[in-house]
Amino acid sequence: MTDQIRLSRVPEEFLPKIVTVFREGYGAAALRADALAGLTVAIVALPLSMAIAIASGVGPERGLTTAIIGGFLVSAFGGSRFQIGGPAGAFIVLVSACVMTTGIDGLITATFLSGFILIAAGLLRLGTYIKFIPYPVTVGFTAGIGVIIFASQIKDLFGLTLTAGEPAEILGKLEALWAARGSVTPQAVAVAVATIVTIMAVRRFRPHWPGMLIAVVLAAVGAVALNLPVETIGSRFGALPNLPPLPALPVLDRAAVMAALPWATSFALLGAIESLLSAVVADGMSGARHRSNAELVGQGVANIGSALFGGFCVTGTIARTATNVRAGSRGPVSGMLHALFLLAFMAVAARYAAYIPLAALAGVLAVVSWGMIEKEEFWNLVRGSRGDALIILSTFLLVVFRDLTEGIVVGFAIAGLVFIKRMSDATGLRQGELPAEEAGFTAGDVLVYQLNGPFFFGAAAQVGGVLDRIAERPRIFAVDFTEVPMIDSSGAKSFEVLARKMHRKGGRLCIVGARPEVRRALQAQGLTEAEARYLPDLAALKDCIATHG
């Protein structure tokens, strides 16, 4: 009873989705459906979690730990009915760079801190705004991530041996890989190609089968049976543990926190965008509605939990979430069961993972990276308009050649400028009817103009000069605001300046048909009745003219 009272006090936007599912009624049929969906997702997540961890510069066991602990907590505390959490390909570049800069301890500290940043973002209701990322930015971002992931797998795809470390920056990476082209291992290339072909064939002829897991298992069996001289998980990382480690606090001294904080901020920003984008995709597939702020809080709890057990960044994963929906999930229980299935695999069969060739996992990520590049959408946006082309190309190139966060921020800023330009172009000004000769004014003493569209700082800069020139002539200048849905402080201030200018010259500004919220914005900037007349409609203009005359 006490728990029910406490939950009733939690605002709806912060309530975990699992509470809603249980309130709706949860029976044996739903549990069976969720168990099947959870098993399906776990089969997909198993090779991906290890592959993403290895590509990120950490051991495969950390990928499994992240999927188990983080995946369970995302489903238990998140705001999406179908979200599946775990390590994501989008984090590979950031995680590997963080490990190179701060080490494994720094990565865990950054993951821990990012959890608190995400919780704070959720409690501050920032999820309402983060999900409004423009579509060209998301397409350019994911395409850039796809290119970077593929570049990071070239070494293992070809079995290359580098004399020095592999550079993080893509041009330096490609240069180092090209210099090592003489060390290509034909057997590794064969394993990688066979893995890719198997995945694509299963998708083509048996789309409901777990193609990635089948390909990885066949690659491991083939490598052992043929005694191929290829690098495996066991040869690089040793045997995998059977259970996640016991929880422990990360290093939290002042120096460690200051070194990890920039990475934590990047993890939180990318995690928020990725998880909310995944939740939106799930909503579109299922017809459900996620709670964005609850989702951020759940992601924060999951990152803290993952870090306590030695894992790294957790976020909502689009491919696994989509698999969960298609597999018939009824709610968050499927995500929690997916984590438990992965835990069972780790306990029972972790030792067999040592035989998996790294070239096979590189083949898995090559397929993932190719799928992340939405070719048709990318091309449609590039050729659709100059504004969208500028947004998507800027985001894509900055992500590939500079930095993920920089690509998102700059892409979002350019999208904002393009939006302002388009909204400014949508604001129109045209001359209206003149109902006023009888008041004794000569032709041109009274002008009526109709303003259309939102009038904000962008439109004020574009239309304001025209209004000033028009206001030089008439004794009465009426502006019809009937078709103006909103006006910001900049737009309102431009009319206040216009009214004062006309008043000094003996003229009068009339505001016609302004909505209550528009009128309040005008008055807030000093446009009072002393400087302008507010008229309900154009029919009242005759009385205004007669009074002024």
Coordinates of C-alpha atoms in Angstrom, one line a residue:
M1 CA 0.0 0.0 0.0
T2 CA 2.8 2.4 0.9
D3 CA 4.6 1.6 -2.4
Q4 CA 1.4 2.4 -4.3
I5 CA 1.1 5.8 -2.5
R6 CA 4.7 6.6 -3.3
L7 CA 4.2 5.8 -7.0
S8 CA 1.0 7.8 -7.2
R9 CA 3.0 10.8 -6.2
V10 CA 5.5 10.4 -9.0
P11 CA 4.6 12.7 -11.9
E12 CA 3.5 10.7 -14.9
E13 CA 6.3 11.9 -17.1
F14 CA 8.9 10.3 -14.7
L15 CA 7.0 7.1 -14.1
P16 CA 8.9 4.0 -15.4
K17 CA 7.0 2.3 -18.2
I18 CA 7.1 -1.0 -16.4
V19 CA 4.8 0.4 -13.8
T20 CA 2.2 1.3 -16.4
V21 CA 2.5 -2.2 -18.0
F22 CA 1.8 -3.9 -14.6
R23 CA -1.1 -1.5 -13.9
E24 CA -2.7 -2.5 -17.2
G25 CA -2.5 -6.1 -16.1
Y26 CA 0.3 -8.5 -16.8
G27 CA -0.4 -12.3 -17.1
A28 CA 1.1 -15.5 -18.1
A29 CA 0.5 -14.9 -21.9
A30 CA 2.3 -11.6 -21.8
L31 CA 5.2 -13.3 -19.9
R32 CA 5.5 -16.0 -22.5
A33 CA 5.5 -13.4 -25.3
D34 CA 8.2 -11.4 -23.5
A35 CA 10.3 -14.4 -22.8
L36 CA 10.4 -15.3 -26.5
A37 CA 11.1 -11.7 -27.5
G38 CA 13.8 -11.5 -24.8
L39 CA 15.5 -14.6 -26.1
T40 CA 15.4 -13.4 -29.7
V41 CA 17.0 -10.1 -28.7
A42 CA 19.6 -11.8 -26.6
I43 CA 20.7 -13.9 -29.6
V44 CA 21.1 -10.7 -31.6
A45 CA 22.8 -8.9 -28.7
L46 CA 25.3 -11.6 -27.9
P47 CA 27.8 -11.2 -30.8
L48 CA 27.1 -7.5 -31.1
S49 CA 27.9 -6.7 -27.5
M50 CA 31.3 -8.5 -27.7
A51 CA 32.1 -7.0 -31.2
I52 CA 31.3 -3.4 -30.0
A53 CA 33.4 -3.8 -26.9
I54 CA 36.4 -5.1 -28.8
A55 CA 36.0 -2.3 -31.4
S56 CA 35.9 0.2 -28.5
G57 CA 39.2 -0.9 -27.2
V58 CA 38.0 -2.9 -24.2
G59 CA 37.6 -6.6 -23.5
P60 CA 34.5 -8.5 -24.7
E61 CA 33.5 -9.4 -21.2
R62 CA 32.9 -5.6 -20.6
G63 CA 30.5 -5.6 -23.5
L64 CA 28.5 -8.5 -22.0
T65 CA 28.5 -6.9 -18.6
T66 CA 27.2 -3.6 -20.1
A67 CA 24.4 -5.5 -21.9
I68 CA 23.5 -7.5 -18.8
I69 CA 23.5 -4.8 -16.2
G70 CA 22.7 -1.8 -18.3
G71 CA 20.2 -3.6 -20.4
F72 CA 18.3 -4.8 -17.3
L73 CA 18.2 -1.3 -15.7
V74 CA 17.2 0.5 -18.9
S75 CA 14.1 -1.7 -19.2
A76 CA 13.3 -1.6 -15.4
F77 CA 13.6 2.2 -15.0
G78 CA 13.2 3.6 -18.5
G79 CA 10.2 5.4 -20.1
S80 CA 9.9 3.3 -23.3
R81 CA 7.8 0.2 -23.4
F82 CA 10.1 -1.6 -25.9
Q83 CA 13.6 -0.1 -25.4
I84 CA 16.5 -2.5 -25.3
G85 CA 19.7 -1.0 -23.8
G86 CA 23.3 -2.0 -24.1
P87 CA 26.6 -1.0 -25.8
A88 CA 26.0 0.8 -29.1
G89 CA 28.0 1.2 -32.2
A90 CA 27.6 4.9 -32.1
F91 CA 29.8 5.0 -29.0
I92 CA 32.8 3.1 -30.5
V93 CA 34.7 6.2 -31.4
L94 CA 34.1 8.1 -28.2
V95 CA 34.8 5.0 -26.0
S96 CA 38.0 4.1 -27.8
A97 CA 39.2 7.7 -27.6
C98 CA 38.4 7.9 -23.9
V99 CA 40.3 4.7 -23.2
M100 CA 43.3 5.9 -25.1
T101 CA 43.3 9.2 -23.2
T102 CA 42.2 8.2 -19.7
G103 CA 42.5 4.4 -19.6
I104 CA 39.9 1.8 -18.5
D105 CA 39.5 3.4 -15.1
G106 CA 38.8 6.8 -16.7
L107 CA 36.2 5.2 -19.0
I108 CA 34.4 3.7 -16.0
T109 CA 34.5 7.0 -14.1
A110 CA 33.2 8.9 -17.2
T111 CA 30.4 6.3 -17.6
F112 CA 29.5 6.7 -13.9
L113 CA 29.4 10.5 -14.1
S114 CA 27.4 10.5 -17.4
G115 CA 24.7 8.6 -15.5
F116 CA 24.2 11.5 -13.1
I117 CA 24.2 14.0 -16.0
L118 CA 21.5 12.0 -17.7
I119 CA 19.4 11.8 -14.5
A120 CA 19.7 15.6 -14.1
A121 CA 18.7 16.1 -17.7
G122 CA 15.6 14.0 -17.2
L123 CA 14.6 15.7 -14.0
L124 CA 15.1 19.1 -15.7
R125 CA 12.7 17.9 -18.4
L126 CA 15.4 18.3 -21.2
G127 CA 14.2 15.2 -22.9
T128 CA 11.3 17.2 -24.2
Y129 CA 13.7 19.2 -26.3
I130 CA 16.5 16.7 -27.0
K131 CA 14.2 14.5 -29.1
F132 CA 13.6 17.4 -31.5
I133 CA 16.9 16.7 -33.4
P134 CA 16.4 17.6 -37.1
Y135 CA 16.1 14.6 -39.4
P136 CA 19.1 15.6 -41.7
V137 CA 21.3 15.8 -38.6
T138 CA 20.4 12.3 -37.5
V139 CA 20.9 10.8 -41.0
G140 CA 24.2 12.6 -41.4
F141 CA 25.3 11.6 -37.9
T142 CA 24.5 7.9 -38.2
A143 CA 26.1 7.8 -41.7
G144 CA 29.3 9.3 -40.3
I145 CA 29.3 6.8 -37.4
G146 CA 28.9 4.0 -40.0
V147 CA 31.9 5.1 -41.9
I148 CA 34.0 5.4 -38.7
I149 CA 32.9 2.0 -37.5
F150 CA 33.9 0.4 -40.8
A151 CA 37.3 2.1 -40.8
S152 CA 37.9 0.8 -37.3
Q153 CA 37.3 -2.8 -38.5
I154 CA 39.6 -2.8 -41.5
K155 CA 42.6 -4.0 -39.4
D156 CA 40.7 -7.2 -38.2
L157 CA 38.9 -7.6 -41.5
F158 CA 42.2 -8.1 -43.3
G159 CA 44.2 -9.5 -40.4
L160 CA 46.7 -6.6 -40.6
T161 CA 49.7 -6.3 -38.2
L162 CA 50.6 -2.7 -37.2
T163 CA 54.0 -2.0 -35.9
A164 CA 52.7 1.0 -33.9
G165 CA 49.3 1.7 -32.4
E166 CA 46.3 2.4 -34.6
P167 CA 45.6 6.2 -34.8
A168 CA 42.2 7.3 -33.7
E169 CA 41.9 10.1 -36.4
I170 CA 40.5 8.6 -39.6
L171 CA 43.0 9.9 -42.1
G172 CA 45.9 8.8 -39.9
K173 CA 44.2 5.5 -39.4
L174 CA 43.9 4.9 -43.2
E175 CA 47.5 5.9 -43.7
A176 CA 48.7 3.5 -41.1
L177 CA 46.5 0.7 -42.5
W178 CA 47.8 1.3 -46.0
A179 CA 51.4 1.2 -44.8
A180 CA 50.6 -2.2 -43.3
R181 CA 49.0 -3.7 -46.4
G182 CA 51.8 -6.2 -46.8
S183 CA 50.7 -8.0 -43.6
V184 CA 47.3 -9.1 -44.9
T185 CA 46.3 -12.5 -43.6
P186 CA 44.3 -14.3 -46.4
Q187 CA 42.7 -16.6 -43.9
A188 CA 41.3 -13.7 -41.9
V189 CA 40.0 -12.1 -45.1
A190 CA 38.3 -15.5 -45.9
V191 CA 36.7 -15.7 -42.5
A192 CA 35.4 -12.1 -42.7
V193 CA 34.0 -12.5 -46.2
A194 CA 32.3 -15.8 -45.2
T195 CA 30.8 -14.1 -42.2
I196 CA 29.4 -11.2 -44.2
V197 CA 28.1 -13.6 -46.9
T198 CA 26.4 -15.8 -44.3
I199 CA 24.7 -12.9 -42.6
M200 CA 23.4 -11.5 -45.9
A201 CA 22.3 -14.9 -47.1
V202 CA 20.4 -15.6 -43.9
R203 CA 18.7 -12.2 -44.1
R204 CA 17.7 -12.9 -47.7
F205 CA 16.4 -16.4 -47.4
R206 CA 15.6 -16.9 -43.6
P207 CA 15.0 -13.3 -42.3
H208 CA 13.7 -14.6 -39.0
W209 CA 16.8 -16.5 -38.2
P210 CA 19.6 -15.0 -36.1
G211 CA 22.0 -14.5 -39.0
M212 CA 24.8 -12.8 -37.0
L213 CA 25.0 -15.5 -34.3
I214 CA 24.8 -18.3 -37.0
A215 CA 27.7 -16.6 -38.9
V216 CA 29.9 -16.2 -35.8
V217 CA 29.3 -19.8 -34.7
L218 CA 30.1 -21.2 -38.1
A219 CA 33.2 -19.0 -38.3
A220 CA 34.4 -20.3 -34.9
V221 CA 33.8 -23.9 -35.9
G222 CA 35.4 -23.5 -39.2
A223 CA 38.5 -21.8 -37.8
V224 CA 39.0 -24.6 -35.2
A225 CA 38.3 -27.4 -37.7
L226 CA 40.6 -26.1 -40.3
N227 CA 43.2 -24.9 -37.7
L228 CA 43.3 -21.4 -39.4
P229 CA 46.1 -19.1 -38.2
V230 CA 43.7 -16.2 -37.3
E231 CA 43.5 -14.1 -34.2
T232 CA 40.6 -15.0 -31.8
I233 CA 39.0 -13.6 -28.7
G234 CA 41.1 -16.1 -26.6
S235 CA 44.4 -15.3 -28.3
R236 CA 43.9 -11.5 -27.7
F237 CA 41.9 -11.3 -24.5
G238 CA 42.2 -14.7 -22.8
A239 CA 39.3 -16.7 -21.3
L240 CA 36.1 -14.8 -20.5
P241 CA 34.8 -14.8 -16.9
N242 CA 31.7 -16.7 -16.1
L243 CA 30.0 -13.9 -14.2
P244 CA 30.2 -10.1 -14.1
P245 CA 32.6 -8.7 -11.4
L246 CA 31.3 -7.6 -8.0
P247 CA 30.2 -4.0 -7.9
A248 CA 32.7 -1.4 -6.9
L249 CA 32.9 2.4 -7.0
P250 CA 35.0 3.9 -9.8
V251 CA 38.0 6.2 -9.1
L252 CA 36.4 9.5 -7.9
D253 CA 39.3 11.6 -6.8
R254 CA 39.4 15.2 -8.0
A255 CA 42.0 14.6 -10.8
A256 CA 40.0 11.5 -12.1
V257 CA 36.7 13.4 -12.1
M258 CA 38.1 16.4 -13.9
A259 CA 39.8 14.2 -16.5
A260 CA 36.6 12.2 -17.0
L261 CA 34.0 15.0 -17.0
P262 CA 34.4 16.1 -20.6
W263 CA 34.0 12.5 -21.7
A264 CA 31.0 12.0 -19.4
T265 CA 29.3 15.1 -21.0
S266 CA 29.9 13.7 -24.5
F267 CA 28.6 10.2 -23.4
A268 CA 25.5 11.8 -21.9
L269 CA 24.7 14.0 -24.9
L270 CA 25.2 11.1 -27.4
G271 CA 23.4 8.7 -25.1
A272 CA 20.4 11.0 -24.8
I273 CA 20.1 11.5 -28.5
E274 CA 20.6 7.8 -29.4
S275 CA 18.2 6.5 -26.7
L276 CA 15.4 9.0 -27.5
L277 CA 15.8 8.4 -31.3
S278 CA 15.5 4.7 -30.6
A279 CA 12.4 5.2 -28.5
V280 CA 10.8 7.3 -31.3
V281 CA 11.5 4.4 -33.7
A282 CA 9.9 2.0 -31.3
D283 CA 6.8 4.3 -31.0
G284 CA 6.5 4.4 -34.8
M285 CA 6.7 0.6 -35.1
S286 CA 4.3 -0.1 -32.2
G287 CA 2.0 2.9 -31.9
A288 CA 3.0 3.3 -28.2
R289 CA 4.2 6.6 -26.7
H290 CA 7.4 6.8 -24.7
R291 CA 8.1 9.2 -21.8
S292 CA 11.2 11.1 -22.8
N293 CA 12.2 12.4 -19.4
A294 CA 11.6 9.1 -17.7
E295 CA 13.8 7.5 -20.4
L296 CA 16.7 9.8 -19.6
V297 CA 16.4 9.0 -15.9
G298 CA 16.4 5.3 -16.7
Q299 CA 19.4 5.7 -19.0
G300 CA 21.2 7.5 -16.2
V301 CA 20.5 4.8 -13.7
A302 CA 21.7 2.2 -16.2
N303 CA 25.0 4.0 -16.8
I304 CA 25.6 4.3 -13.1
G305 CA 24.8 0.6 -12.6
S306 CA 27.0 -0.5 -15.6
A307 CA 30.0 1.5 -14.3
L308 CA 29.6 -0.1 -10.8
F309 CA 30.1 -3.5 -12.4
G310 CA 32.9 -2.5 -14.7
G311 CA 30.9 -1.9 -17.8
F312 CA 30.8 1.2 -20.0
C313 CA 28.3 3.4 -21.8
V314 CA 24.7 2.2 -22.1
T315 CA 22.1 3.6 -24.4
G316 CA 19.0 2.5 -26.3
T317 CA 19.9 0.6 -29.4
I318 CA 17.8 0.9 -32.5
A319 CA 18.5 -2.5 -34.1
R320 CA 17.9 -4.5 -30.9
T321 CA 14.8 -2.4 -30.0
A322 CA 13.3 -2.9 -33.4
T323 CA 14.0 -6.7 -33.1
N324 CA 12.2 -6.6 -29.7
V325 CA 9.1 -5.0 -31.2
R326 CA 9.1 -7.4 -34.2
A327 CA 9.5 -10.4 -31.9
G328 CA 6.2 -9.6 -30.2
S329 CA 7.3 -8.0 -27.0
R330 CA 4.5 -6.8 -24.6
G331 CA 6.6 -4.5 -22.5
P332 CA 9.8 -3.9 -20.6
V333 CA 10.0 -7.4 -19.1
S334 CA 11.3 -8.7 -22.4
G335 CA 14.3 -6.3 -22.1
M336 CA 14.9 -7.5 -18.5
L337 CA 14.7 -11.1 -19.6
H338 CA 17.1 -10.4 -22.6
A339 CA 19.7 -9.4 -20.0
L340 CA 19.1 -12.5 -17.9
F341 CA 19.5 -14.7 -21.0
L342 CA 22.9 -13.0 -21.7
L343 CA 23.8 -13.6 -18.1
A344 CA 23.0 -17.3 -18.5
F345 CA 25.2 -17.5 -21.6
M346 CA 28.0 -15.9 -19.7
A347 CA 27.7 -18.4 -16.9
V348 CA 27.4 -21.5 -19.0
A349 CA 29.2 -20.9 -22.4
A350 CA 31.6 -18.0 -21.9
R351 CA 34.6 -20.3 -22.4
Y352 CA 33.6 -21.1 -25.9
A353 CA 33.7 -17.5 -26.9
A354 CA 37.5 -17.7 -26.9
Y355 CA 37.3 -19.6 -30.2
I356 CA 35.5 -16.8 -32.1
P357 CA 37.8 -15.2 -34.7
L358 CA 38.1 -11.4 -34.5
A359 CA 37.7 -11.3 -38.3
A360 CA 34.2 -12.7 -37.8
L361 CA 33.3 -10.0 -35.3
A362 CA 34.8 -7.5 -37.7
G363 CA 32.5 -8.9 -40.4
V364 CA 29.5 -8.5 -38.1
L365 CA 30.3 -4.8 -37.5
A366 CA 31.0 -4.2 -41.2
V367 CA 27.4 -5.3 -41.9
V368 CA 26.2 -3.1 -39.0
S369 CA 28.1 -0.1 -40.3
W370 CA 26.7 -0.6 -43.8
G371 CA 23.2 -0.7 -42.4
M372 CA 23.7 2.5 -40.4
I373 CA 24.4 4.4 -43.6
E374 CA 20.9 5.1 -44.8
K375 CA 21.9 5.5 -48.5
E376 CA 18.5 6.4 -50.0
E377 CA 17.6 8.9 -47.3
F378 CA 21.0 10.4 -47.5
W379 CA 20.8 10.9 -51.2
N380 CA 17.2 12.2 -51.1
L381 CA 18.2 14.9 -48.5
V382 CA 21.3 15.9 -50.5
R383 CA 19.3 16.5 -53.7
G384 CA 16.1 17.7 -52.0
S385 CA 17.1 21.2 -51.1
R386 CA 20.3 23.3 -50.6
G387 CA 19.4 23.8 -46.9
D388 CA 19.1 20.0 -46.1
A389 CA 22.1 19.2 -48.2
L390 CA 24.2 21.7 -46.2
I391 CA 22.9 20.3 -42.9
I392 CA 23.5 16.6 -43.7
L393 CA 26.9 17.1 -45.4
S394 CA 28.2 19.4 -42.6
T395 CA 27.1 16.9 -40.0
F396 CA 28.5 13.9 -41.9
L397 CA 31.9 15.4 -42.6
L398 CA 32.4 16.8 -39.1
V399 CA 31.5 13.5 -37.5
V400 CA 33.9 11.6 -39.8
F401 CA 36.9 14.0 -39.8
R402 CA 36.5 16.0 -36.6
D403 CA 34.3 15.0 -33.6
L404 CA 30.9 13.4 -32.9
T405 CA 29.7 16.1 -30.6
E406 CA 31.0 18.8 -32.8
G407 CA 29.1 17.3 -35.8
I408 CA 25.8 17.2 -33.8
V409 CA 26.2 20.7 -32.4
V410 CA 27.2 22.3 -35.7
G411 CA 24.6 20.4 -37.6
F412 CA 21.9 21.4 -35.2
A413 CA 23.1 25.1 -35.4
I414 CA 23.0 25.0 -39.2
A415 CA 19.5 23.4 -39.1
G416 CA 18.4 26.2 -36.9
L417 CA 19.7 28.9 -39.3
V418 CA 18.0 27.1 -42.2
F419 CA 14.7 26.9 -40.3
I420 CA 14.9 30.7 -39.4
K421 CA 15.5 31.5 -43.1
R422 CA 12.6 29.3 -44.2
M423 CA 10.2 30.8 -41.6
S424 CA 11.3 34.3 -42.5
D425 CA 10.5 33.6 -46.2
A426 CA 7.1 32.3 -45.1
T427 CA 6.3 35.7 -43.5
G428 CA 4.6 37.9 -46.0
L429 CA 3.4 41.5 -46.2
R430 CA 0.9 42.7 -48.8
Q431 CA -1.3 45.7 -49.2
G432 CA -4.9 45.6 -48.2
E433 CA -8.1 47.6 -49.0
L434 CA -8.4 51.3 -48.3
P435 CA -11.8 52.2 -46.7
A436 CA -11.1 55.8 -45.8
E437 CA -11.6 58.7 -48.3
E438 CA -14.7 59.9 -46.3
A439 CA -12.6 60.9 -43.3
G440 CA -11.0 63.8 -45.2
F441 CA -7.6 62.4 -46.0
T442 CA -6.0 62.6 -49.3
A443 CA -4.9 59.6 -51.3
G444 CA -2.0 57.9 -49.6
D445 CA -2.7 59.3 -46.1
V446 CA -4.1 55.9 -45.0
L447 CA -2.6 52.6 -45.8
V448 CA -3.6 49.1 -44.8
Y449 CA -1.2 46.2 -45.0
Q450 CA -1.7 42.5 -44.1
L451 CA 1.0 40.6 -42.3
N452 CA 1.1 36.8 -42.7
G453 CA 3.0 34.2 -40.8
P454 CA 5.1 34.2 -37.6
F455 CA 6.8 37.5 -37.0
F456 CA 10.1 36.8 -35.1
F457 CA 13.6 38.2 -35.2
G458 CA 14.4 36.6 -38.6
A459 CA 11.3 38.0 -40.2
A460 CA 11.7 41.3 -38.5
A461 CA 15.1 41.8 -40.1
Q462 CA 13.7 40.9 -43.5
V463 CA 10.3 42.8 -43.3
G464 CA 11.2 45.6 -40.9
G465 CA 12.9 47.7 -43.5
V466 CA 9.9 47.5 -45.8
L467 CA 7.6 48.6 -43.0
D468 CA 9.8 51.6 -42.2
R469 CA 9.7 52.8 -45.8
I470 CA 5.9 52.4 -46.0
A471 CA 5.4 54.2 -42.7
E472 CA 7.2 57.3 -44.0
R473 CA 4.1 58.3 -46.1
P474 CA 0.7 57.8 -44.4
R475 CA -0.9 59.6 -41.5
I476 CA -2.5 56.3 -40.5
F477 CA -0.8 53.0 -41.0
A478 CA -2.9 49.9 -40.2
V479 CA -1.3 46.5 -40.0
D480 CA -3.7 43.5 -40.1
F481 CA -2.4 40.9 -37.6
T482 CA -5.2 38.4 -38.2
E483 CA -2.9 35.9 -39.8
V484 CA 0.0 36.3 -37.4
P485 CA 0.1 33.2 -35.0
M486 CA 3.0 34.5 -32.9
I487 CA 5.5 37.3 -32.4
D488 CA 8.7 37.3 -30.4
S489 CA 10.3 40.2 -28.5
S490 CA 12.4 41.3 -31.5
G491 CA 9.4 41.5 -33.8
A492 CA 7.3 43.3 -31.1
K493 CA 10.1 45.8 -30.5
S494 CA 10.3 46.6 -34.2
F495 CA 6.7 47.7 -34.1
E496 CA 7.2 49.7 -31.0
V497 CA 10.0 51.6 -32.7
L498 CA 7.8 52.0 -35.8
A499 CA 4.9 53.4 -33.7
R500 CA 7.2 56.0 -32.0
K501 CA 8.5 57.1 -35.3
M502 CA 5.0 57.6 -36.7
H503 CA 3.9 59.4 -33.5
R504 CA 6.8 62.0 -33.8
K505 CA 5.6 62.7 -37.4
G506 CA 2.0 63.1 -36.4
G507 CA 0.9 59.7 -37.7
R508 CA -0.8 56.8 -36.0
L509 CA -0.1 53.1 -36.1
C510 CA -3.1 50.8 -35.8
I511 CA -2.8 47.1 -34.9
V512 CA -5.8 45.2 -36.3
G513 CA -7.1 41.8 -35.2
A514 CA -4.1 40.8 -33.0
R515 CA -4.6 37.6 -31.0
P516 CA -4.4 37.9 -27.2
E517 CA -0.9 36.4 -27.0
V518 CA 0.4 38.6 -29.8
R519 CA -1.1 41.7 -28.2
R520 CA 0.5 40.8 -24.8
A521 CA 3.9 40.4 -26.5
L522 CA 3.5 43.8 -28.2
Q523 CA 2.5 45.5 -25.0
A524 CA 5.4 43.9 -23.1
Q525 CA 7.7 45.8 -25.4
G526 CA 6.1 49.1 -24.7
L527 CA 3.6 49.3 -27.6
T528 CA 0.7 50.7 -25.4
E529 CA -2.5 52.4 -26.4
A530 CA -0.7 55.7 -26.1
E531 CA 1.5 54.8 -29.1
A532 CA -0.8 52.6 -31.1
R533 CA -4.5 51.8 -31.5
Y534 CA -5.6 48.1 -31.1
L535 CA -8.6 47.4 -33.3
P536 CA -10.7 44.2 -33.3
D537 CA -11.0 44.2 -37.1
L538 CA -10.8 46.4 -40.2
A539 CA -14.4 47.5 -39.8
A540 CA -13.3 49.6 -36.8
L541 CA -10.7 51.4 -38.9
K542 CA -13.2 54.1 -40.0
D543 CA -13.7 55.2 -36.4
C544 CA -10.0 55.4 -35.8
I545 CA -9.6 57.5 -38.9
A546 CA -12.4 59.9 -37.9
T547 CA -10.9 60.2 -34.4
H548 CA -7.4 61.0 -35.7
G549 CA -8.8 63.4 -38.2

